[in-house]
Short mmCIF file of C-alpha atoms and ligand atoms in Angstrom, two decimals:
data_model
loop_
_atom_site.label_atom_id
_atom_site.label_comp_id
_atom_site.label_asym_id
_atom_site.label_seq_id
_atom_site.Cartn_x
_atom_site.Cartn_y
_atom_site.Cartn_z
CA MET A 16 40.20 30.79 14.99
CA PHE A 17 41.09 26.80 15.86
CA LYS A 18 39.73 23.62 14.15
CA GLY A 19 40.82 22.13 17.44
CA VAL A 20 42.70 23.11 21.03
CA THR A 21 44.80 20.09 22.60
CA LEU A 22 47.16 19.54 25.84
CA SER A 23 49.84 17.57 25.07
CA SER A 24 50.23 14.79 27.75
CA SER A 25 53.96 14.78 27.27
CA PRO A 26 56.49 17.25 26.55
CA VAL A 27 56.58 18.66 22.98
CA SER A 28 59.99 18.15 21.30
CA SER A 29 60.31 20.95 18.98
CA PRO A 30 57.16 23.19 19.40
CA ALA A 31 56.66 26.00 16.50
CA VAL A 32 56.70 28.27 18.87
CA VAL A 33 57.95 28.68 22.42
CA VAL A 34 55.68 31.81 24.49
CA PHE A 35 57.10 33.31 27.87
CA GLY A 36 54.93 35.29 29.78
CA VAL A 37 56.57 38.09 31.55
CA LEU A 38 54.73 40.68 33.79
CA GLN A 39 54.98 44.80 33.14
CA GLY A 40 58.03 45.98 35.05
CA GLN A 41 59.72 42.26 35.63
CA ASP A 42 63.05 41.51 34.50
CA ILE A 43 63.03 38.94 31.63
CA ALA A 44 65.50 37.28 32.42
CA GLU A 45 64.00 36.04 35.64
CA VAL A 46 61.17 33.60 33.33
CA LEU A 47 64.16 32.25 31.20
CA PRO A 48 65.35 29.09 31.54
CA ARG A 49 68.99 29.53 32.97
CA LYS A 50 71.43 28.92 29.83
CA LEU A 51 68.83 29.32 26.93
CA ALA A 52 70.72 29.17 24.25
CA TYR A 53 68.41 31.57 22.68
CA ALA A 54 68.14 34.52 25.50
CA ALA A 55 69.78 37.04 23.93
CA ASP A 56 67.58 37.16 21.20
CA VAL A 57 64.43 36.99 23.33
CA ILE A 58 66.02 39.80 25.98
CA ALA A 59 66.11 41.87 22.22
CA ALA A 60 62.82 41.63 21.21
CA SER A 61 61.38 42.27 25.08
CA LYS A 62 63.01 45.76 24.17
CA ARG A 63 61.04 46.92 21.56
CA SER A 64 59.26 49.51 21.89
CA GLU A 65 56.14 48.62 20.48
CA PHE A 66 56.06 45.68 23.41
CA ALA A 67 55.71 48.22 25.92
CA ALA A 68 57.73 46.14 28.69
CA GLY A 69 55.07 43.85 29.34
CA GLU A 70 51.77 45.34 29.23
CA SER A 71 48.69 42.71 29.23
CA GLY A 72 48.11 41.50 26.37
CA LYS A 73 51.05 42.59 24.20
CA ILE A 74 53.34 40.47 22.06
CA ALA A 75 56.70 40.95 21.07
CA GLU A 76 58.54 37.94 18.82
CA ALA A 77 62.21 37.03 18.44
CA PHE A 78 63.14 34.54 15.35
CA PRO A 79 65.84 33.21 16.52
CA THR A 80 69.03 31.16 15.15
CA ALA A 81 71.45 29.29 17.31
CA GLU A 82 71.20 25.73 16.72
CA GLY A 83 68.20 23.52 18.20
CA SER A 84 66.18 27.35 18.86
CA PRO A 85 62.21 27.30 17.81
CA GLU A 86 61.41 28.91 14.89
CA ARG A 87 59.33 31.85 16.34
CA VAL A 88 59.70 32.76 20.17
CA ILE A 89 56.56 35.35 21.86
CA VAL A 90 56.74 37.25 24.62
CA LEU A 91 53.56 37.55 25.86
CA GLY A 92 52.82 40.39 28.41
CA LEU A 93 51.02 40.22 31.09
CA GLY A 94 50.37 43.22 33.15
CA LYS A 95 51.15 44.68 36.36
CA LYS A 96 51.47 42.16 39.18
CA GLU A 97 48.79 43.72 41.21
CA LYS A 98 46.26 43.41 38.52
CA VAL A 99 46.79 40.26 37.26
CA ASN A 100 43.20 38.43 37.67
CA GLY A 101 41.19 35.92 35.41
CA GLU A 102 39.89 38.77 33.46
CA SER A 103 42.93 39.78 32.59
CA LEU A 104 44.75 36.83 32.09
CA ARG A 105 41.89 35.62 29.91
CA SER A 106 42.38 38.50 27.63
CA ALA A 107 46.11 38.57 27.34
CA PHE A 108 45.83 34.73 26.66
CA ALA A 109 43.27 35.56 23.49
CA ALA A 110 45.47 37.68 22.32
CA LEU A 111 48.19 34.98 22.50
CA ALA A 112 45.69 32.63 20.74
CA ARG A 113 45.04 35.53 17.81
CA ARG A 114 48.42 35.44 16.97
CA LEU A 115 48.95 31.84 16.91
CA ALA A 116 46.54 31.35 14.83
CA ALA A 117 46.98 33.76 12.48
CA ILE A 118 50.56 32.28 11.62
CA LYS A 119 48.82 28.97 11.82
CA ALA A 120 51.11 27.44 14.61
CA SER A 121 50.51 23.74 14.56
CA SER A 122 51.99 23.57 18.31
CA ALA A 123 53.21 26.22 21.13
CA ALA A 124 54.98 25.69 24.30
CA LEU A 125 53.64 27.60 27.36
CA HIS A 126 56.25 29.12 29.66
CA VAL A 127 54.01 31.52 31.92
CA SER A 128 54.49 29.82 35.05
CA ALA A 129 57.32 32.04 36.41
CA ALA A 130 55.10 35.50 35.80
CA LEU A 131 52.01 33.39 37.33
CA ASP A 132 53.99 32.67 40.27
CA ALA A 133 55.73 35.97 41.10
CA ALA A 134 51.57 37.69 40.56
CA GLY A 135 50.84 35.24 43.03
CA ILE A 136 48.59 33.22 40.67
CA LYS A 137 47.74 29.62 40.92
CA GLY A 138 49.37 27.49 37.96
CA ASP A 139 45.75 25.99 37.50
CA ALA A 140 44.28 29.21 37.89
CA GLY A 141 45.93 30.96 35.57
CA GLY A 142 46.28 27.71 33.18
CA ARG A 143 42.44 27.66 32.94
CA ALA A 144 42.56 31.25 31.98
CA ALA A 145 44.37 30.14 28.54
CA GLY A 146 42.01 27.31 28.62
CA GLU A 147 38.96 29.18 28.57
CA ALA A 148 40.55 32.02 25.44
CA PHE A 149 42.00 29.42 23.28
CA GLY A 150 38.42 26.90 23.50
CA LEU A 151 36.17 29.75 23.19
CA LEU A 152 38.44 30.94 20.59
CA SER A 153 37.91 27.66 18.65
CA TRP A 154 34.58 28.42 18.71
CA ASN A 155 33.17 29.16 14.63
CA ASN A 156 29.93 30.24 12.93
CA LEU A 157 30.42 28.08 9.80
CA THR A 158 27.96 25.92 10.81
CA PHE A 159 25.67 27.36 7.60
CA LYS A 160 28.25 28.54 5.17
CA GLY A 161 27.35 26.44 2.06
CA LYS A 162 28.41 25.74 -1.46
CA GLY A 163 28.84 29.62 -1.91
CA THR A 164 31.46 29.98 0.43
CA ASP A 165 35.34 29.78 -0.22
CA GLU A 166 36.39 26.23 1.02
CA SER A 167 39.65 28.23 2.14
CA ARG A 168 37.56 30.41 4.65
CA LYS A 169 36.86 27.30 6.34
CA GLU A 170 40.41 26.00 6.86
CA ARG A 171 41.32 26.44 10.47
CA PRO A 172 44.84 25.12 12.34
CA SER A 173 44.78 22.96 15.44
CA ILE A 174 47.53 23.46 17.76
CA VAL A 175 48.86 21.44 20.40
CA LEU A 176 49.97 23.52 23.97
CA ASP A 177 52.59 22.06 25.85
CA ALA A 178 52.69 23.46 29.86
CA ASP A 179 55.72 24.08 31.69
CA LYS A 180 54.34 22.98 34.77
CA LYS A 181 51.80 20.71 35.70
CA ALA A 182 49.44 22.77 37.74
CA LEU A 183 49.32 24.80 34.50
CA GLY A 184 48.47 22.14 32.40
CA LYS A 185 45.74 20.89 34.99
CA GLY A 186 44.13 24.31 34.70
CA ILE A 187 44.37 24.58 30.70
CA GLU A 188 42.84 21.18 30.54
CA PHE A 189 40.01 22.19 32.78
CA GLY A 190 39.41 25.58 30.66
CA LEU A 191 39.34 23.74 27.94
CA ARG A 192 36.20 21.62 29.02
CA LEU A 193 34.26 24.68 30.14
CA ALA A 194 35.16 26.27 26.85
CA GLU A 195 33.36 22.86 25.13
CA SER A 196 30.39 23.33 27.19
CA THR A 197 30.40 27.26 26.68
CA ASN A 198 30.56 26.53 23.30
CA MET A 199 28.01 23.70 22.95
CA CYS A 200 25.59 26.87 24.31
CA ARG A 201 27.09 29.13 21.48
CA SER A 202 26.05 27.16 18.74
CA LEU A 203 22.98 26.12 19.69
CA SER A 204 21.81 29.81 20.32
CA GLU A 205 23.31 30.68 16.54
CA THR A 206 21.07 28.04 15.17
CA PRO A 207 18.55 29.58 13.29
CA PRO A 208 14.37 29.17 14.43
CA ASN A 209 13.94 27.15 11.48
CA ILE A 210 16.07 24.49 12.79
CA ALA A 211 16.43 24.94 16.66
CA THR A 212 12.28 24.67 17.37
CA PRO A 213 11.48 24.00 20.74
CA LYS A 214 11.37 19.97 19.83
CA TYR A 215 14.90 19.92 18.00
CA ILE A 216 15.92 21.85 21.79
CA ALA A 217 14.14 18.53 23.57
CA ASP A 218 16.06 16.10 21.17
CA LEU A 219 19.46 18.03 21.64
CA ALA A 220 18.27 17.55 25.71
CA LYS A 221 17.28 14.36 25.28
CA LYS A 222 20.67 13.18 23.72
CA LEU A 223 23.10 14.86 26.20
CA ALA A 224 20.99 13.02 28.79
CA LYS A 225 21.64 10.10 27.25
CA ASP A 226 25.28 10.91 26.73
CA HIS A 227 25.79 11.89 30.06
CA GLY A 228 23.99 9.81 32.70
CA LEU A 229 21.29 12.55 33.10
CA ASP A 230 17.07 11.71 34.07
CA PHE A 231 15.03 13.53 31.02
CA MET A 232 12.08 14.41 31.12
CA VAL A 233 9.50 16.74 28.44
CA PHE A 234 6.42 18.48 29.38
CA GLU A 235 4.46 18.60 25.45
CA GLY A 236 0.84 18.30 24.30
CA LYS A 237 -1.21 17.20 26.40
CA ASP A 238 1.38 16.69 29.66
CA LEU A 239 1.22 21.02 29.72
CA GLU A 240 -2.83 21.16 30.25
CA LYS A 241 -2.54 17.76 32.24
CA GLU A 242 0.49 20.08 34.24
CA LYS A 243 -1.30 23.53 34.33
CA LEU A 244 1.52 24.77 32.72
CA THR A 245 -0.12 27.52 31.39
CA GLY A 246 2.50 30.00 30.32
CA HIS A 247 3.90 27.74 27.70
CA LEU A 248 0.50 26.73 26.54
CA ASN A 249 -0.27 30.11 25.41
CA VAL A 250 2.75 31.62 24.25
CA GLY A 251 3.30 28.63 22.16
CA LYS A 252 -0.42 28.58 20.81
CA ALA A 253 0.33 30.58 17.37
CA SER A 254 3.75 28.42 16.50
CA GLU A 255 3.27 25.41 14.76
CA ASN A 256 6.42 24.52 16.43
CA LYS A 257 4.67 23.61 19.61
CA PRO A 258 6.10 24.22 22.95
CA CYS A 259 7.77 21.79 25.45
CA MET A 260 9.06 22.30 28.95
CA ILE A 261 12.19 20.18 29.22
CA ARG A 262 13.33 18.86 32.79
CA LEU A 263 17.09 17.36 32.60
CA VAL A 264 18.19 16.00 36.55
CA TYR A 265 21.87 15.55 37.36
CA ASN A 266 22.27 12.80 40.36
CA PRO A 267 25.43 12.80 42.12
CA GLU A 268 27.24 9.34 42.61
CA LYS A 269 26.70 10.39 46.17
CA VAL A 270 24.74 13.16 47.53
CA SER A 271 26.49 15.45 50.30
CA LYS A 272 24.53 14.86 53.78
CA LYS A 273 24.31 19.17 53.84
CA LYS A 274 23.24 19.57 50.48
CA SER A 275 20.09 16.98 50.27
CA LYS A 276 18.36 19.56 48.42
CA PRO A 277 18.59 19.93 45.00
CA ALA A 278 19.64 23.63 43.16
CA VAL A 279 17.13 24.28 40.04
CA LEU A 280 17.95 26.11 37.08
CA VAL A 281 15.65 27.50 34.60
CA GLY A 282 16.41 28.98 31.18
CA LYS A 283 14.36 30.94 28.96
CA THR A 284 14.37 28.89 25.70
CA MET A 285 12.54 31.35 23.14
CA THR A 286 13.20 29.54 19.99
CA TYR A 287 11.91 33.08 18.16
CA ASP A 288 10.44 35.87 19.93
CA THR A 289 8.16 38.03 17.20
CA GLY A 290 6.49 39.61 20.22
CA GLY A 291 3.17 37.69 18.98
CA LEU A 292 0.33 40.33 18.23
CA SER A 293 2.29 42.86 20.48
CA LEU A 294 4.12 42.76 17.51
CA LYS A 295 7.96 44.11 17.28
CA VAL A 296 8.15 46.54 15.04
CA ASN A 297 10.85 47.62 12.53
CA ASN A 298 14.25 45.91 12.98
CA GLY A 299 13.30 44.68 16.54
CA MET A 300 12.26 41.03 15.39
CA VAL A 301 16.19 40.65 14.17
CA GLY A 302 18.19 38.62 16.28
CA MET A 303 15.38 37.20 18.62
CA LYS A 304 16.66 33.50 17.34
CA ARG A 305 18.55 34.58 20.35
CA ASP A 306 15.85 34.54 22.77
CA LYS A 307 16.34 31.15 23.76
CA ASP A 308 20.01 32.14 25.29
CA GLY A 309 18.96 31.35 28.84
CA GLY A 310 17.89 27.94 28.11
CA CYS A 311 21.19 27.49 25.92
CA ALA A 312 23.07 28.35 28.92
CA VAL A 313 21.58 26.30 31.35
CA LEU A 314 21.64 23.46 28.97
CA GLY A 315 25.76 24.13 28.57
CA ALA A 316 25.89 23.93 32.42
CA MET A 317 23.87 20.63 32.55
CA HIS A 318 26.82 19.34 30.24
CA ALA A 319 29.51 21.01 32.12
CA ILE A 320 28.02 19.81 35.83
CA ALA A 321 27.37 15.94 34.68
CA THR A 322 31.46 15.67 32.72
CA ILE A 323 33.38 17.90 34.36
CA ILE A 324 32.00 19.77 37.56
CA LYS A 325 30.33 16.34 39.35
CA PRO A 326 28.51 18.18 42.23
CA ASP A 327 28.03 16.24 45.07
CA ARG A 328 24.34 17.98 45.33
CA GLN A 329 21.32 16.84 42.86
CA VAL A 330 21.07 19.77 39.93
CA ILE A 331 17.72 20.39 38.33
CA ALA A 332 17.17 21.88 35.03
CA TYR A 333 14.32 23.39 33.33
CA LEU A 334 14.24 24.61 29.87
CA CYS A 335 10.94 26.60 28.84
CA ALA A 336 10.66 26.81 25.49
CA ALA A 337 8.27 28.41 22.95
CA GLU A 338 8.06 30.22 19.92
CA ASN A 339 6.36 33.24 20.47
CA SER A 340 4.78 33.80 17.62
CA LEU A 341 1.12 34.60 15.64
CA SER A 342 -1.57 33.51 13.86
CA ASP A 343 -5.53 33.52 14.65
CA GLU A 344 -5.10 30.92 17.48
CA ALA A 345 -2.66 33.28 19.42
CA TYR A 346 -3.02 34.27 22.62
CA ARG A 347 -3.70 37.88 23.07
CA PRO A 348 -3.61 41.04 25.13
CA ASP A 349 -6.60 40.98 27.48
CA ASP A 350 -6.43 37.00 27.60
CA VAL A 351 -6.48 36.56 31.11
CA ILE A 352 -4.63 33.08 32.09
CA THR A 353 -4.81 31.28 35.48
CA TYR A 354 -1.76 29.08 36.55
CA ARG A 355 -0.95 25.74 38.56
CA ASN A 356 -0.42 27.83 41.95
CA GLY A 357 -3.28 29.78 41.04
CA VAL A 358 -2.19 32.96 40.36
CA THR A 359 -4.30 34.59 37.17
CA VAL A 360 -2.54 37.02 34.89
CA GLU A 361 -3.72 39.13 32.53
CA VAL A 362 -1.95 39.48 29.39
CA THR A 363 -1.50 43.25 28.40
CA ASN A 364 1.75 42.84 25.93
CA THR A 365 1.88 39.51 24.31
CA ASP A 366 5.63 40.75 23.61
CA ALA A 367 6.31 40.03 27.93
CA GLU A 368 5.86 36.72 26.72
CA GLY A 369 9.81 35.33 28.52
CA ARG A 370 8.21 35.76 31.93
CA LEU A 371 5.31 33.80 30.94
CA VAL A 372 7.01 30.63 29.95
CA LEU A 373 9.54 31.23 33.37
CA ALA A 374 6.14 31.50 35.74
CA ASP A 375 5.24 27.94 34.72
CA ALA A 376 9.31 26.36 35.99
CA LEU A 377 9.26 28.67 39.02
CA ALA A 378 5.85 27.17 40.08
CA TYR A 379 6.30 23.87 39.26
CA THR A 380 9.29 23.46 40.98
CA CYS A 381 8.35 25.01 44.18
CA GLU A 382 5.42 22.78 44.31
CA LYS A 383 7.77 19.56 43.09
CA ASP A 384 11.22 19.85 43.96
CA ASP A 385 11.76 21.48 47.43
CA PRO A 386 14.71 23.49 45.85
CA ALA A 387 17.50 24.64 48.08
CA TYR A 388 17.85 27.23 45.05
CA ILE A 389 16.67 28.35 41.98
CA VAL A 390 18.74 30.81 39.72
CA ASP A 391 16.71 31.47 36.22
CA LEU A 392 18.93 32.77 33.60
CA ALA A 393 16.81 35.07 30.25
CA THR A 394 16.89 37.54 28.02
CA LEU A 395 13.74 38.92 29.86
CA THR A 396 14.00 42.72 28.54
CA GLY A 397 15.42 45.36 26.43
CA GLY A 398 15.53 47.75 29.68
CA VAL A 399 18.57 45.93 31.49
CA ILE A 400 20.27 46.88 28.38
CA VAL A 401 19.66 50.33 28.24
CA ALA A 402 20.24 50.34 32.29
CA LEU A 403 23.63 48.12 31.84
CA GLY A 404 24.46 47.59 28.55
CA SER A 405 26.50 44.79 27.71
CA THR A 406 28.17 45.03 30.46
CA PHE A 407 26.68 43.28 33.38
CA ALA A 408 23.77 41.26 33.52
CA GLY A 409 21.19 42.72 35.67
CA LEU A 410 20.72 40.40 39.01
CA PHE A 411 17.67 40.37 41.29
CA CYS A 412 18.50 38.21 44.09
CA GLU A 413 17.00 39.47 47.64
CA ASP A 414 18.64 36.45 49.66
CA ASP A 415 21.79 37.53 51.02
CA ALA A 416 23.94 34.02 50.73
CA LEU A 417 23.17 33.11 47.51
CA ARG A 418 23.63 36.40 45.79
CA ALA A 419 27.23 36.27 47.39
CA ARG A 420 27.31 32.70 46.15
CA VAL A 421 26.55 33.67 42.69
CA GLU A 422 28.55 37.05 42.60
CA ALA A 423 31.42 34.93 43.75
CA ALA A 424 31.19 32.46 40.57
CA ALA A 425 30.41 35.79 38.14
CA SER A 426 33.78 37.12 39.42
CA THR A 427 35.49 33.58 39.07
CA SER A 428 33.85 33.42 35.98
CA GLY A 429 34.40 37.10 34.50
CA GLU A 430 31.04 36.97 33.59
CA ARG A 431 29.86 40.32 35.52
CA VAL A 432 26.60 40.73 36.99
CA TRP A 433 25.07 44.05 38.81
CA ARG A 434 22.51 44.05 41.27
CA LEU A 435 19.48 45.65 40.66
CA PRO A 436 17.11 46.79 43.10
CA MET A 437 13.39 44.89 43.76
CA HIS A 438 10.94 46.64 45.57
CA ARG A 439 7.02 46.56 46.93
CA GLU A 440 6.93 49.58 44.46
CA TYR A 441 7.81 47.38 41.31
CA THR A 442 5.57 44.98 42.80
CA ASP A 443 2.47 47.23 43.05
CA MET A 444 3.26 48.12 38.98
CA MET A 445 1.81 44.32 38.27
CA LYS A 446 -1.21 44.38 40.05
CA SER A 447 -4.17 43.80 37.43
CA PRO A 448 -7.40 45.32 38.21
CA ILE A 449 -9.02 42.27 36.88
CA ALA A 450 -6.61 39.71 37.48
CA ASP A 451 -3.94 39.42 40.30
CA ILE A 452 -1.10 40.60 37.84
CA LEU A 453 -0.20 41.90 34.73
CA ASN A 454 2.24 40.63 32.55
CA SER A 455 3.11 44.04 31.65
CA ASN A 456 2.85 47.60 32.93
CA PRO A 457 1.99 49.77 29.96
CA ASN A 458 4.10 52.75 31.55
CA ARG A 459 7.71 52.15 30.34
CA LYS A 460 9.07 52.50 33.82
CA ALA A 461 11.44 50.08 35.23
CA HIS A 462 11.46 47.02 32.78
CA ALA A 463 13.58 44.97 34.09
CA GLY A 464 12.30 45.62 37.93
CA GLN A 465 8.60 44.90 36.31
CA GLY A 466 10.04 41.35 34.75
CA ALA A 467 11.89 40.63 38.10
CA ALA A 468 8.60 41.80 40.05
CA PHE A 469 5.89 39.41 38.00
CA LEU A 470 8.51 36.44 38.43
CA ALA A 471 8.76 36.79 41.91
CA SER A 472 4.88 35.65 42.62
CA PHE A 473 5.72 32.32 41.27
CA VAL A 474 8.33 31.52 43.40
CA LYS A 475 7.52 30.11 47.20
CA GLU A 476 8.13 32.27 50.20
CA GLY A 477 11.15 31.43 51.44
CA THR A 478 12.99 29.93 48.77
CA PRO A 479 16.11 31.30 48.03
CA TRP A 480 16.01 32.74 44.12
CA CYS A 481 18.21 34.75 41.83
CA HIS A 482 17.15 36.34 38.35
CA LEU A 483 19.55 36.58 35.48
CA ASP A 484 18.54 39.14 32.90
CA ILE A 485 20.85 38.13 30.04
CA ALA A 486 20.00 40.38 27.21
CA GLY A 487 22.35 42.70 27.18
CA VAL A 488 25.67 40.17 27.34
CA HIS A 489 24.61 36.88 25.50
CA VAL A 490 25.68 38.39 22.08
CA SER A 491 28.50 39.91 21.07
CA GLU A 492 28.58 42.96 18.55
CA SER A 493 32.11 42.58 17.43
CA ASP A 494 34.82 39.63 17.08
CA GLY A 495 37.58 40.71 19.51
CA GLY A 496 39.24 39.32 22.93
CA MET A 497 37.94 35.76 23.58
CA TYR A 498 34.87 36.37 21.81
CA ALA A 499 33.74 35.84 17.91
CA LYS A 500 30.78 38.36 16.58
CA GLY A 501 27.98 36.04 17.63
CA SER A 502 26.93 34.16 21.21
CA THR A 503 28.66 34.96 23.71
CA GLY A 504 27.21 31.54 25.75
CA TRP A 505 27.18 33.65 28.91
CA GLY A 506 26.01 31.91 31.70
CA VAL A 507 27.68 28.54 31.04
CA ARG A 508 30.96 29.25 33.14
CA LEU A 509 29.19 31.24 35.72
CA LEU A 510 26.74 28.02 36.77
CA ALA A 511 29.29 25.68 36.37
CA ASP A 512 31.51 27.49 39.08
CA LEU A 513 27.92 27.99 40.91
CA LEU A 514 27.86 24.92 41.46
CA ALA A 515 31.20 23.70 41.58
CA ASP A 516 30.73 25.40 44.90
CA ALA A 517 27.20 23.68 45.10
N1 LIG B 20 13.60 38.75 24.07
C1 LIG B 20 12.69 40.62 24.64
C2 LIG B 20 13.55 40.93 24.95
C3 LIG B 20 14.89 41.29 24.40
C4 LIG B 20 14.98 42.65 23.65
C5 LIG B 20 15.98 40.48 24.37
C6 LIG B 20 16.29 42.64 23.22
C7 LIG B 20 17.31 41.00 23.74
C8 LIG B 20 17.66 41.99 22.81
C9 LIG B 20 11.73 40.20 25.55
O1 LIG B 20 10.47 39.17 25.17
C10 LIG B 20 10.34 41.38 25.18
O2 LIG B 20 10.34 41.49 24.32
N2 LIG B 20 10.62 41.95 26.31
C11 LIG B 20 9.99 43.27 26.10
C12 LIG B 20 9.33 43.64 27.52
C13 LIG B 20 7.93 44.80 27.21
C14 LIG B 20 7.10 44.40 26.78
C15 LIG B 20 7.35 44.57 28.76
C16 LIG B 20 10.60 44.86 26.08
O3 LIG B 20 11.39 44.52 26.69
O4 LIG B 20 10.84 45.64 25.42
MN1 LIG B 21 9.69 39.64 24.27
ZN1 LIG B 22 11.46 37.48 24.26
#
C-alpha cells in the first residue's frame, strides 16, 4: 500500500488528514479538543448512519471549511470498550491505513489517545497496533513485476504519522519496526525458488549477521558430513542447489544471571518441496516456495531481536535449508539413515522431509548448546491445515511453563496458536520394523501429531521444547485487514514477543 510510513518527531503543522478515534457508544465530544473550530462538522459526520457510531474499523469523513481546518477529518471507530484489544486495534488501524493509502494522504495526525484511555489501553500498546498495521500494509509484492507492468501500478504513496501523545508515538515506532522485521521475512518467503536457494538464504543471513552484530556460521558440503547432519544431506541430495544448515547467534551486551542458557529457534527452510521421489501430485506443489517460511520467520525474528528487542539472554537460531527435489541421486523411500544422536530412520515417504532436516538442528543444539528452551517453526503438515485451517497454528509443547509463555506471546502478537496433543500412541505409530523410527506412517492418521512425535526423538529429555506447525497460517489467500495476498510473516512478531520476555 505505502512506499513508506514514518513517524514525525515534531508535530506536523498542517496535516492532510486529522483522525479522531472513538469507542462505540462514546460521546464524540469526549475525544475532540476543546474549542475545535470544526467540531460541528466532525460531530455531524459521526452521526451518519453508515458509521454505526464507533463500530470497530468503521470510518466517517468530514471536509470542514472553517479557517485553518484540515482538508479532511476521519473519525475512526475503535469498537466497544470491553472488546478493545491488540487484535481489534490492529484491524481498525488497518482499515484506517487502507483508507489513507486510497486517498494518498501525505500525512495524518492521530488523535486516538483519549479513546484508548477510555478503553483502558495503554498508549504504547495502542500505538504498537497502529504501527504494526501501517507497517505491514507498507509491504508489497511488486519485486518481480517487470517491464510488462504499467509503471503507475507500482506507484505508492508515503505517509507521515503524527501521534497526539508521546506513549502513542513510542508504540507506533515499535510497531513499525516489528513490521519491518516481519516484512523482511515476507519478502524472502515470496522470493521464487530459482532465486532463493539455500546458498542465497545463507548469504542473506550472513549479511544480516554482519549488519547487526550476530555470529554467523554455515554447515555445508563436507561440514554436513563431518557433523553427521544426515537429514540435510539426504533431503538435499537430488538438487544442484546444495543444502546447508545456517547458525546465527545473538550475544547480549550483558547476560542476565538467571538467563545463562540460550534460547534456541529452529526453522524449516525448504526452498522448494516437490515431495521428492514421493512426488506431489496435481496442484499440491504450487506454492511450495513458501515451504521455507519457518526459517524466514526465524530470520525475521533474529532481525527484530538484534535491532529492537535486545534481550539479556543469548539467542541461537538454526535455519535448516534444503531443496527437496528429485534426480537419480535423490534419497528414496526405503532408505535408512542414521542421525548424529544414533537414532536410525526408515524413510517411507520423501515428502515428509521437513522433520528430517529439523531433526539435525534439534539433535545438534541439544548436544552443543544446552538450550534453556527450543522453539521450532515449520510448514510441516497438510494435516494441521485440515485440523485448524488458517485460524491457528498447531502448537505442540508438553512443558507447561514454556507453553504458557508461547501462548502469552501469541496473544500479544495476535498470531493465534492452538494446543494439539502429544501421546504415546502417536510415538508408537512412528516405530519402524527395521530401523528405530519411520519418517511417516503410511496410514493417514494424525499427520500433524506424527510430525511432532518424530521430532521428539531428537530433543534431549528434559529440554523444554515447543513445535509450531505453521502450514495453515504462513500465507494469506486474499488481500484484507493487515495483510496483502501472500506471505504473512507469521511468527516473527510472536518470537519477538517471546524473547522480549526472554
Ligand atoms: N511442506 C509440506 C506441508 C505443507 C502442505 C505445507 C501444504 C503447506 C501447505 C510437507 O513437507 C509435506 O509434504 N507434508 C506431508 C506429510 C506426509 C507425507 C506425511 C503432508 O502433510 O501431506
Ligand atoms: Mn513435503
Ligand atoms: Zn515440506
